[in-house]
C-alpha cells in the first residue's frame, strides 16, 4: 500500500520542479530578475517577477503561458484578481481554483491554462508574496489599488511585449471584483491616452462585493428562502442589516464596517453556523472561542482572508513553491502581511462601485461579465441582482430569457446565462463563493464561452 501511495506523489513533484531550459533574465526597472521556466510533457511555460509599483512597495506576479494547441499568441491572456482584500492570487486562485496544479501538485483537469494564458497577481501590495518594505506604505482605498495595478501592468507589458496584441481579460472573485471594476476604468483610460499598448477586451466580476449594502440586506431573505433560518432569525438579521444601511447612508463607513461584522455574528448564531461561502456547509469554526474574543475588524479578517490559507497551502507556498521561485526575499513570508493589507482598506469596505460598472457598460467598448454561485451567501445572487437592477442596462436585460448551458452529457444544466449587447450574466449552479473551486467544469465552460 505504501508504494502505491508514494510513487505517484513523487512523480508529480518532479514534474512541477522539472526545467528543460531555465533562464534568468535581468530586466531594468524590476527589483530582481524575471525568471522564465520551460517545462516538458505539455506543462505550461512559466514566468514570474517582482515589480516596484511604488518606493518600497513590491508586487509579485506569476504567469502561465497557455497550453492550447494554437499557442499563446493566438489565445487570450487572463489576469486573475483574488478577493479579501489580502487573498493571494498566486496561492489560492492558482492552486485552489484554476491554475494548472492543485494544492497537492496534481494536474487540474479544469485548469484555465488550457484555454488562455493566466496572470496571477498578488494584489494589493502586501498580499501573498508581494510586500511592503520598512518605511513603505500599504494601500488604503480602491484608487490606490488601481494605481499600483496600472504600474504592474505597464511593467508586465513592457517586459512581455508579445502580449500587446493578445486579447486581454480580467477575471476576479469577491473583493477582487470591486478592484477589477475600478481598475478596468483606469486601464481603459490609460490605453486611450496612449500610456500603454494593450488589447483590453473585457472584465468579469465573480460573486463580487460591488454594492456591499445590497449583499448585506439580502442575507436574511436568502437564508429564509433556503430554509436555514426561522422568522425570528430573519427579523434579527434584518434589524442588523438596517443598522448597517443607516451608517452607509450617513457616510459613516468605519461604523458600517463594524455593523457588518456584528451582523455576521447574528447570521452565525441564528443560521446554525452556516458558511458565508457555501450555504450547504455548516460548523466551519466561525463560532470558535478565539473568534468571539476578537474585535469586529479582526473577525472579518479571519472569516474572509484567513480562510484562504490553511495548513496545506501555507506549507506549499512557504516551502516548495518558495524554493522553486528563487526570488522571494528572506524576510518575506507568503501571506505574512495579509492582515495589514485588510486593516488598511477597512474604511473603504462598505463603499460601492456600481457607478463605475454602469459607466463601463454604457461606454460599450468592453465586455462586462457578472457571474454568481447559487450557494454563495456573502455576495449572494439576490444582492447581486439588486445592484444590477439599478444599472441602465437592466431594463433591456429583464426582457432576455435565461438560457441553460450543459457541462457534457452527464450535466444537462450546469449553469444559466443571459446576454445583451456587451453584458453577460451567469448563474452558476452547485457553486458557492469560489465558483471555479466548487463547479470547475461549469467555470471552465463559462470562460471558454466568454473568450471565444
mmCIF file with all atom_site columns, C-alpha atoms in Angstrom, residues 1-183:
data_model
loop_
_atom_site.group_PDB
_atom_site.id
_atom_site.type_symbol
_atom_site.label_atom_id
_atom_site.label_alt_id
_atom_site.label_comp_id
_atom_site.label_asym_id
_atom_site.label_entity_id
_atom_site.label_seq_id
_atom_site.pdbx_PDB_ins_code
_atom_site.Cartn_x
_atom_site.Cartn_y
_atom_site.Cartn_z
_atom_site.occupancy
_atom_site.B_iso_or_equiv
_atom_site.pdbx_formal_charge
_atom_site.auth_seq_id
_atom_site.auth_comp_id
_atom_site.auth_asym_id
_atom_site.auth_atom_id
_atom_site.pdbx_PDB_model_num
ATOM 1   C CA . UNK A 1 1   ? 0.000   0.000  0.000   1.00 0.00 ? 1   UNK A CA 1
ATOM 2   C CA . UNK A 1 2   ? 2.774   2.459  0.849   1.00 0.00 ? 2   UNK A CA 1
ATOM 3   C CA . UNK A 1 3   ? 4.375   2.028  -2.558  1.00 0.00 ? 3   UNK A CA 1
ATOM 4   C CA . UNK A 1 4   ? 1.101   2.675  -4.338  1.00 0.00 ? 4   UNK A CA 1
ATOM 5   C CA . UNK A 1 5   ? 0.666   5.949  -2.461  1.00 0.00 ? 5   UNK A CA 1
ATOM 6   C CA . UNK A 1 6   ? 4.199   7.282  -2.532  1.00 0.00 ? 6   UNK A CA 1
ATOM 7   C CA . UNK A 1 7   ? 5.167   6.658  -6.148  1.00 0.00 ? 7   UNK A CA 1
ATOM 8   C CA . UNK A 1 8   ? 2.588   8.916  -7.864  1.00 0.00 ? 8   UNK A CA 1
ATOM 9   C CA . UNK A 1 9   ? 3.285   11.746 -5.415  1.00 0.00 ? 9   UNK A CA 1
ATOM 10  C CA . UNK A 1 10  ? 6.993   11.666 -6.190  1.00 0.00 ? 10  UNK A CA 1
ATOM 11  C CA . UNK A 1 11  ? 6.300   11.733 -9.918  1.00 0.00 ? 11  UNK A CA 1
ATOM 12  C CA . UNK A 1 12  ? 4.028   14.759 -9.604  1.00 0.00 ? 12  UNK A CA 1
ATOM 13  C CA . UNK A 1 13  ? 6.555   16.716 -7.580  1.00 0.00 ? 13  UNK A CA 1
ATOM 14  C CA . UNK A 1 14  ? 9.270   16.073 -10.125 1.00 0.00 ? 14  UNK A CA 1
ATOM 15  C CA . UNK A 1 15  ? 7.032   17.287 -12.916 1.00 0.00 ? 15  UNK A CA 1
ATOM 16  C CA . UNK A 1 16  ? 6.325   20.507 -11.042 1.00 0.00 ? 16  UNK A CA 1
ATOM 17  C CA . UNK A 1 17  ? 10.015  21.249 -10.494 1.00 0.00 ? 17  UNK A CA 1
ATOM 18  C CA . UNK A 1 18  ? 11.440  19.937 -13.740 1.00 0.00 ? 18  UNK A CA 1
ATOM 19  C CA . UNK A 1 19  ? 13.004  22.504 -16.076 1.00 0.00 ? 19  UNK A CA 1
ATOM 20  C CA . UNK A 1 20  ? 14.285  21.869 -19.603 1.00 0.00 ? 20  UNK A CA 1
ATOM 21  C CA . UNK A 1 21  ? 15.791  25.292 -20.136 1.00 0.00 ? 21  UNK A CA 1
ATOM 22  C CA . UNK A 1 22  ? 15.659  27.606 -17.125 1.00 0.00 ? 22  UNK A CA 1
ATOM 23  C CA . UNK A 1 23  ? 16.931  31.111 -17.651 1.00 0.00 ? 23  UNK A CA 1
ATOM 24  C CA . UNK A 1 24  ? 17.109  34.264 -15.572 1.00 0.00 ? 24  UNK A CA 1
ATOM 25  C CA . UNK A 1 25  ? 16.524  37.489 -17.496 1.00 0.00 ? 25  UNK A CA 1
ATOM 26  C CA . UNK A 1 26  ? 17.891  40.701 -15.984 1.00 0.00 ? 26  UNK A CA 1
ATOM 27  C CA . UNK A 1 27  ? 15.426  43.476 -16.738 1.00 0.00 ? 27  UNK A CA 1
ATOM 28  C CA . UNK A 1 28  ? 15.850  47.145 -15.960 1.00 0.00 ? 28  UNK A CA 1
ATOM 29  C CA . UNK A 1 29  ? 13.072  48.569 -13.809 1.00 0.00 ? 29  UNK A CA 1
ATOM 30  C CA . UNK A 1 30  ? 12.480  45.417 -11.782 1.00 0.00 ? 30  UNK A CA 1
ATOM 31  C CA . UNK A 1 31  ? 13.780  44.634 -8.337  1.00 0.00 ? 31  UNK A CA 1
ATOM 32  C CA . UNK A 1 32  ? 15.380  41.306 -9.056  1.00 0.00 ? 32  UNK A CA 1
ATOM 33  C CA . UNK A 1 33  ? 15.108  39.206 -12.207 1.00 0.00 ? 33  UNK A CA 1
ATOM 34  C CA . UNK A 1 34  ? 12.281  37.978 -14.329 1.00 0.00 ? 34  UNK A CA 1
ATOM 35  C CA . UNK A 1 35  ? 12.524  34.207 -14.265 1.00 0.00 ? 35  UNK A CA 1
ATOM 36  C CA . UNK A 1 36  ? 11.314  32.137 -17.216 1.00 0.00 ? 36  UNK A CA 1
ATOM 37  C CA . UNK A 1 37  ? 10.927  28.399 -16.797 1.00 0.00 ? 37  UNK A CA 1
ATOM 38  C CA . UNK A 1 38  ? 10.218  25.854 -19.505 1.00 0.00 ? 38  UNK A CA 1
ATOM 39  C CA . UNK A 1 39  ? 8.571   22.529 -18.703 1.00 0.00 ? 39  UNK A CA 1
ATOM 40  C CA . UNK A 1 40  ? 8.114   19.390 -20.720 1.00 0.00 ? 40  UNK A CA 1
ATOM 41  C CA . UNK A 1 41  ? 5.260   16.970 -21.219 1.00 0.00 ? 41  UNK A CA 1
ATOM 42  C CA . UNK A 1 42  ? 2.652   19.562 -22.194 1.00 0.00 ? 42  UNK A CA 1
ATOM 43  C CA . UNK A 1 43  ? 3.093   21.543 -18.992 1.00 0.00 ? 43  UNK A CA 1
ATOM 44  C CA . UNK A 1 44  ? 2.944   25.353 -19.281 1.00 0.00 ? 44  UNK A CA 1
ATOM 45  C CA . UNK A 1 45  ? 5.898   27.642 -19.674 1.00 0.00 ? 45  UNK A CA 1
ATOM 46  C CA . UNK A 1 46  ? 6.042   29.985 -16.692 1.00 0.00 ? 46  UNK A CA 1
ATOM 47  C CA . UNK A 1 47  ? 7.392   33.425 -15.860 1.00 0.00 ? 47  UNK A CA 1
ATOM 48  C CA . UNK A 1 48  ? 7.418   35.399 -12.623 1.00 0.00 ? 48  UNK A CA 1
ATOM 49  C CA . UNK A 1 49  ? 8.902   38.583 -11.204 1.00 0.00 ? 49  UNK A CA 1
ATOM 50  C CA . UNK A 1 50  ? 8.624   41.452 -8.760  1.00 0.00 ? 50  UNK A CA 1
ATOM 51  C CA . UNK A 1 51  ? 7.580   44.911 -9.919  1.00 0.00 ? 51  UNK A CA 1
ATOM 52  C CA . UNK A 1 52  ? 8.335   48.008 -7.775  1.00 0.00 ? 52  UNK A CA 1
ATOM 53  C CA . UNK A 1 53  ? 4.971   49.773 -8.094  1.00 0.00 ? 53  UNK A CA 1
ATOM 54  C CA . UNK A 1 54  ? 5.996   52.470 -5.597  1.00 0.00 ? 54  UNK A CA 1
ATOM 55  C CA . UNK A 1 55  ? 9.056   53.153 -3.454  1.00 0.00 ? 55  UNK A CA 1
ATOM 56  C CA . UNK A 1 56  ? 9.404   50.252 -1.001  1.00 0.00 ? 56  UNK A CA 1
ATOM 57  C CA . UNK A 1 57  ? 6.337   48.508 -2.425  1.00 0.00 ? 57  UNK A CA 1
ATOM 58  C CA . UNK A 1 58  ? 6.943   45.316 -4.412  1.00 0.00 ? 58  UNK A CA 1
ATOM 59  C CA . UNK A 1 59  ? 4.178   43.486 -6.286  1.00 0.00 ? 59  UNK A CA 1
ATOM 60  C CA . UNK A 1 60  ? 4.633   39.870 -7.365  1.00 0.00 ? 60  UNK A CA 1
ATOM 61  C CA . UNK A 1 61  ? 3.135   38.216 -10.451 1.00 0.00 ? 61  UNK A CA 1
ATOM 62  C CA . UNK A 1 62  ? 3.220   34.679 -11.818 1.00 0.00 ? 62  UNK A CA 1
ATOM 63  C CA . UNK A 1 63  ? 2.427   33.988 -15.478 1.00 0.00 ? 63  UNK A CA 1
ATOM 64  C CA . UNK A 1 64  ? 1.483   30.652 -17.033 1.00 0.00 ? 64  UNK A CA 1
ATOM 65  C CA . UNK A 1 65  ? 1.543   30.520 -20.828 1.00 0.00 ? 65  UNK A CA 1
ATOM 66  C CA . UNK A 1 66  ? -1.431  28.643 -22.262 1.00 0.00 ? 66  UNK A CA 1
ATOM 67  C CA . UNK A 1 67  ? -1.018  25.033 -23.331 1.00 0.00 ? 67  UNK A CA 1
ATOM 68  C CA . UNK A 1 68  ? -3.645  25.471 -26.071 1.00 0.00 ? 68  UNK A CA 1
ATOM 69  C CA . UNK A 1 69  ? -2.633  23.988 -29.426 1.00 0.00 ? 69  UNK A CA 1
ATOM 70  C CA . UNK A 1 70  ? -2.816  27.388 -31.146 1.00 0.00 ? 70  UNK A CA 1
ATOM 71  C CA . UNK A 1 71  ? -0.141  28.851 -28.874 1.00 0.00 ? 71  UNK A CA 1
ATOM 72  C CA . UNK A 1 72  ? -0.199  31.867 -26.584 1.00 0.00 ? 72  UNK A CA 1
ATOM 73  C CA . UNK A 1 73  ? -0.149  34.478 -29.361 1.00 0.00 ? 73  UNK A CA 1
ATOM 74  C CA . UNK A 1 74  ? -3.460  33.157 -30.690 1.00 0.00 ? 74  UNK A CA 1
ATOM 75  C CA . UNK A 1 75  ? -5.204  32.808 -27.325 1.00 0.00 ? 75  UNK A CA 1
ATOM 76  C CA . UNK A 1 76  ? -6.256  35.435 -24.731 1.00 0.00 ? 76  UNK A CA 1
ATOM 77  C CA . UNK A 1 77  ? -4.414  36.470 -21.572 1.00 0.00 ? 77  UNK A CA 1
ATOM 78  C CA . UNK A 1 78  ? -6.459  36.426 -18.360 1.00 0.00 ? 78  UNK A CA 1
ATOM 79  C CA . UNK A 1 79  ? -5.421  38.318 -15.248 1.00 0.00 ? 79  UNK A CA 1
ATOM 80  C CA . UNK A 1 80  ? -6.911  36.866 -12.052 1.00 0.00 ? 80  UNK A CA 1
ATOM 81  C CA . UNK A 1 81  ? -7.542  39.141 -9.056  1.00 0.00 ? 81  UNK A CA 1
ATOM 82  C CA . UNK A 1 82  ? -8.351  37.478 -5.728  1.00 0.00 ? 82  UNK A CA 1
ATOM 83  C CA . UNK A 1 83  ? -10.573 38.902 -3.011  1.00 0.00 ? 83  UNK A CA 1
ATOM 84  C CA . UNK A 1 84  ? -10.046 39.695 0.638   1.00 0.00 ? 84  UNK A CA 1
ATOM 85  C CA . UNK A 1 85  ? -8.509  42.195 0.297   1.00 0.00 ? 85  UNK A CA 1
ATOM 86  C CA . UNK A 1 86  ? -5.409  40.218 1.199   1.00 0.00 ? 86  UNK A CA 1
ATOM 87  C CA . UNK A 1 87  ? -6.240  36.917 -0.515  1.00 0.00 ? 87  UNK A CA 1
ATOM 88  C CA . UNK A 1 88  ? -3.391  35.649 -2.677  1.00 0.00 ? 88  UNK A CA 1
ATOM 89  C CA . UNK A 1 89  ? -3.973  35.140 -6.383  1.00 0.00 ? 89  UNK A CA 1
ATOM 90  C CA . UNK A 1 90  ? -0.703  33.210 -6.827  1.00 0.00 ? 90  UNK A CA 1
ATOM 91  C CA . UNK A 1 91  ? -1.679  30.967 -3.931  1.00 0.00 ? 91  UNK A CA 1
ATOM 92  C CA . UNK A 1 92  ? -5.419  30.468 -3.567  1.00 0.00 ? 92  UNK A CA 1
ATOM 93  C CA . UNK A 1 93  ? -6.544  31.236 -7.113  1.00 0.00 ? 93  UNK A CA 1
ATOM 94  C CA . UNK A 1 94  ? -3.630  29.349 -8.586  1.00 0.00 ? 94  UNK A CA 1
ATOM 95  C CA . UNK A 1 95  ? -3.590  26.161 -6.510  1.00 0.00 ? 95  UNK A CA 1
ATOM 96  C CA . UNK A 1 96  ? -7.168  26.047 -5.220  1.00 0.00 ? 96  UNK A CA 1
ATOM 97  C CA . UNK A 1 97  ? -9.205  27.218 -8.198  1.00 0.00 ? 97  UNK A CA 1
ATOM 98  C CA . UNK A 1 98  ? -7.976  27.335 -11.805 1.00 0.00 ? 98  UNK A CA 1
ATOM 99  C CA . UNK A 1 99  ? -4.181  27.007 -12.035 1.00 0.00 ? 99  UNK A CA 1
ATOM 100 C CA . UNK A 1 100 ? -2.520  24.012 -13.726 1.00 0.00 ? 100 UNK A CA 1
ATOM 101 C CA . UNK A 1 101 ? -1.912  22.186 -10.413 1.00 0.00 ? 101 UNK A CA 1
ATOM 102 C CA . UNK A 1 102 ? -3.918  21.706 -7.233  1.00 0.00 ? 102 UNK A CA 1
ATOM 103 C CA . UNK A 1 103 ? -2.544  22.087 -3.721  1.00 0.00 ? 103 UNK A CA 1
ATOM 104 C CA . UNK A 1 104 ? -1.193  18.514 -3.870  1.00 0.00 ? 104 UNK A CA 1
ATOM 105 C CA . UNK A 1 105 ? 0.582   19.427 -7.141  1.00 0.00 ? 105 UNK A CA 1
ATOM 106 C CA . UNK A 1 106 ? -1.601  17.100 -9.155  1.00 0.00 ? 106 UNK A CA 1
ATOM 107 C CA . UNK A 1 107 ? -2.632  18.316 -12.633 1.00 0.00 ? 107 UNK A CA 1
ATOM 108 C CA . UNK A 1 108 ? -6.056  20.005 -12.655 1.00 0.00 ? 108 UNK A CA 1
ATOM 109 C CA . UNK A 1 109 ? -8.431  18.791 -15.374 1.00 0.00 ? 109 UNK A CA 1
ATOM 110 C CA . UNK A 1 110 ? -10.339 22.078 -15.456 1.00 0.00 ? 110 UNK A CA 1
ATOM 111 C CA . UNK A 1 111 ? -7.402  24.483 -15.454 1.00 0.00 ? 111 UNK A CA 1
ATOM 112 C CA . UNK A 1 112 ? -7.994  27.641 -17.470 1.00 0.00 ? 112 UNK A CA 1
ATOM 113 C CA . UNK A 1 113 ? -4.431  27.361 -18.808 1.00 0.00 ? 113 UNK A CA 1
ATOM 114 C CA . UNK A 1 114 ? -5.883  25.029 -21.426 1.00 0.00 ? 114 UNK A CA 1
ATOM 115 C CA . UNK A 1 115 ? -7.901  27.990 -22.733 1.00 0.00 ? 115 UNK A CA 1
ATOM 116 C CA . UNK A 1 116 ? -5.724  31.060 -22.122 1.00 0.00 ? 116 UNK A CA 1
ATOM 117 C CA . UNK A 1 117 ? -2.521  32.303 -20.554 1.00 0.00 ? 117 UNK A CA 1
ATOM 118 C CA . UNK A 1 118 ? -3.033  33.100 -16.864 1.00 0.00 ? 118 UNK A CA 1
ATOM 119 C CA . UNK A 1 119 ? -1.519  36.034 -15.000 1.00 0.00 ? 119 UNK A CA 1
ATOM 120 C CA . UNK A 1 120 ? -1.829  35.695 -11.212 1.00 0.00 ? 120 UNK A CA 1
ATOM 121 C CA . UNK A 1 121 ? -1.090  38.903 -9.292  1.00 0.00 ? 121 UNK A CA 1
ATOM 122 C CA . UNK A 1 122 ? -0.635  39.241 -5.532  1.00 0.00 ? 122 UNK A CA 1
ATOM 123 C CA . UNK A 1 123 ? -2.587  42.449 -5.018  1.00 0.00 ? 123 UNK A CA 1
ATOM 124 C CA . UNK A 1 124 ? -2.840  44.771 -3.081  1.00 0.00 ? 124 UNK A CA 1
ATOM 125 C CA . UNK A 1 125 ? 0.820   45.137 -2.124  1.00 0.00 ? 125 UNK A CA 1
ATOM 126 C CA . UNK A 1 126 ? 1.461   43.034 0.964   1.00 0.00 ? 126 UNK A CA 1
ATOM 127 C CA . UNK A 1 127 ? -0.724  40.173 -0.272  1.00 0.00 ? 127 UNK A CA 1
ATOM 128 C CA . UNK A 1 128 ? 0.822   36.733 -0.847  1.00 0.00 ? 128 UNK A CA 1
ATOM 129 C CA . UNK A 1 129 ? 4.458   37.187 -1.900  1.00 0.00 ? 129 UNK A CA 1
ATOM 130 C CA . UNK A 1 130 ? 4.008   40.928 -2.569  1.00 0.00 ? 130 UNK A CA 1
ATOM 131 C CA . UNK A 1 131 ? 5.399   43.032 0.244   1.00 0.00 ? 131 UNK A CA 1
ATOM 132 C CA . UNK A 1 132 ? 5.926   46.475 1.677   1.00 0.00 ? 132 UNK A CA 1
ATOM 133 C CA . UNK A 1 133 ? 9.440   47.240 2.857   1.00 0.00 ? 133 UNK A CA 1
ATOM 134 C CA . UNK A 1 134 ? 10.126  49.002 6.146   1.00 0.00 ? 134 UNK A CA 1
ATOM 135 C CA . UNK A 1 135 ? 9.144   52.627 5.752   1.00 0.00 ? 135 UNK A CA 1
ATOM 136 C CA . UNK A 1 136 ? 6.843   51.858 2.828   1.00 0.00 ? 136 UNK A CA 1
ATOM 137 C CA . UNK A 1 137 ? 3.066   52.081 2.790   1.00 0.00 ? 137 UNK A CA 1
ATOM 138 C CA . UNK A 1 138 ? 0.076   49.858 2.205   1.00 0.00 ? 138 UNK A CA 1
ATOM 139 C CA . UNK A 1 139 ? -2.863  50.987 0.078   1.00 0.00 ? 139 UNK A CA 1
ATOM 140 C CA . UNK A 1 140 ? -5.876  52.416 1.903   1.00 0.00 ? 140 UNK A CA 1
ATOM 141 C CA . UNK A 1 141 ? -8.534  52.660 -0.810  1.00 0.00 ? 141 UNK A CA 1
ATOM 142 C CA . UNK A 1 142 ? -9.566  51.386 -4.221  1.00 0.00 ? 142 UNK A CA 1
ATOM 143 C CA . UNK A 1 143 ? -7.928  54.296 -6.054  1.00 0.00 ? 143 UNK A CA 1
ATOM 144 C CA . UNK A 1 144 ? -4.521  53.484 -4.612  1.00 0.00 ? 144 UNK A CA 1
ATOM 145 C CA . UNK A 1 145 ? -5.012  49.823 -5.530  1.00 0.00 ? 145 UNK A CA 1
ATOM 146 C CA . UNK A 1 146 ? -5.775  50.677 -9.151  1.00 0.00 ? 146 UNK A CA 1
ATOM 147 C CA . UNK A 1 147 ? -2.754  52.978 -9.332  1.00 0.00 ? 147 UNK A CA 1
ATOM 148 C CA . UNK A 1 148 ? -0.469  50.140 -8.240  1.00 0.00 ? 148 UNK A CA 1
ATOM 149 C CA . UNK A 1 149 ? -2.105  47.698 -10.647 1.00 0.00 ? 149 UNK A CA 1
ATOM 150 C CA . UNK A 1 150 ? -1.562  50.099 -13.523 1.00 0.00 ? 150 UNK A CA 1
ATOM 151 C CA . UNK A 1 151 ? 2.149   50.245 -12.731 1.00 0.00 ? 151 UNK A CA 1
ATOM 152 C CA . UNK A 1 152 ? 2.236   46.452 -12.591 1.00 0.00 ? 152 UNK A CA 1
ATOM 153 C CA . UNK A 1 153 ? 0.538   46.033 -15.964 1.00 0.00 ? 153 UNK A CA 1
ATOM 154 C CA . UNK A 1 154 ? 2.744   48.680 -17.595 1.00 0.00 ? 154 UNK A CA 1
ATOM 155 C CA . UNK A 1 155 ? 5.858   46.847 -16.411 1.00 0.00 ? 155 UNK A CA 1
ATOM 156 C CA . UNK A 1 156 ? 4.447   43.479 -17.434 1.00 0.00 ? 156 UNK A CA 1
ATOM 157 C CA . UNK A 1 157 ? 3.623   44.612 -20.979 1.00 0.00 ? 157 UNK A CA 1
ATOM 158 C CA . UNK A 1 158 ? 6.988   46.344 -21.335 1.00 0.00 ? 158 UNK A CA 1
ATOM 159 C CA . UNK A 1 159 ? 8.811   43.144 -20.470 1.00 0.00 ? 159 UNK A CA 1
ATOM 160 C CA . UNK A 1 160 ? 6.404   40.736 -22.197 1.00 0.00 ? 160 UNK A CA 1
ATOM 161 C CA . UNK A 1 161 ? 5.746   42.801 -25.300 1.00 0.00 ? 161 UNK A CA 1
ATOM 162 C CA . UNK A 1 162 ? 4.444   39.796 -27.251 1.00 0.00 ? 162 UNK A CA 1
ATOM 163 C CA . UNK A 1 163 ? 1.220   40.133 -25.253 1.00 0.00 ? 163 UNK A CA 1
ATOM 164 C CA . UNK A 1 164 ? 0.440   43.636 -26.544 1.00 0.00 ? 164 UNK A CA 1
ATOM 165 C CA . UNK A 1 165 ? -1.904  42.375 -29.266 1.00 0.00 ? 165 UNK A CA 1
ATOM 166 C CA . UNK A 1 166 ? -3.217  39.361 -27.362 1.00 0.00 ? 166 UNK A CA 1
ATOM 167 C CA . UNK A 1 167 ? -6.852  39.804 -26.189 1.00 0.00 ? 167 UNK A CA 1
ATOM 168 C CA . UNK A 1 168 ? -6.703  40.724 -22.507 1.00 0.00 ? 168 UNK A CA 1
ATOM 169 C CA . UNK A 1 169 ? -9.375  39.974 -19.898 1.00 0.00 ? 169 UNK A CA 1
ATOM 170 C CA . UNK A 1 170 ? -9.550  40.469 -16.139 1.00 0.00 ? 170 UNK A CA 1
ATOM 171 C CA . UNK A 1 171 ? -11.403 37.824 -14.111 1.00 0.00 ? 171 UNK A CA 1
ATOM 172 C CA . UNK A 1 172 ? -11.980 38.177 -10.413 1.00 0.00 ? 172 UNK A CA 1
ATOM 173 C CA . UNK A 1 173 ? -13.708 36.997 -7.273  1.00 0.00 ? 173 UNK A CA 1
ATOM 174 C CA . UNK A 1 174 ? -15.289 38.683 -4.254  1.00 0.00 ? 174 UNK A CA 1
ATOM 175 C CA . UNK A 1 175 ? -13.491 41.917 -3.267  1.00 0.00 ? 175 UNK A CA 1
ATOM 176 C CA . UNK A 1 176 ? -11.367 41.304 -6.344  1.00 0.00 ? 176 UNK A CA 1
ATOM 177 C CA . UNK A 1 177 ? -14.455 42.190 -8.395  1.00 0.00 ? 177 UNK A CA 1
ATOM 178 C CA . UNK A 1 178 ? -14.612 45.602 -6.776  1.00 0.00 ? 178 UNK A CA 1
ATOM 179 C CA . UNK A 1 179 ? -10.934 46.109 -7.595  1.00 0.00 ? 179 UNK A CA 1
ATOM 180 C CA . UNK A 1 180 ? -11.470 44.814 -11.125 1.00 0.00 ? 180 UNK A CA 1
ATOM 181 C CA . UNK A 1 181 ? -14.315 47.211 -11.918 1.00 0.00 ? 181 UNK A CA 1
ATOM 182 C CA . UNK A 1 182 ? -12.306 50.213 -10.732 1.00 0.00 ? 182 UNK A CA 1
ATOM 183 C CA . UNK A 1 183 ? -9.104  49.045 -12.398 1.00 0.00 ? 183 UNK A CA 1
#
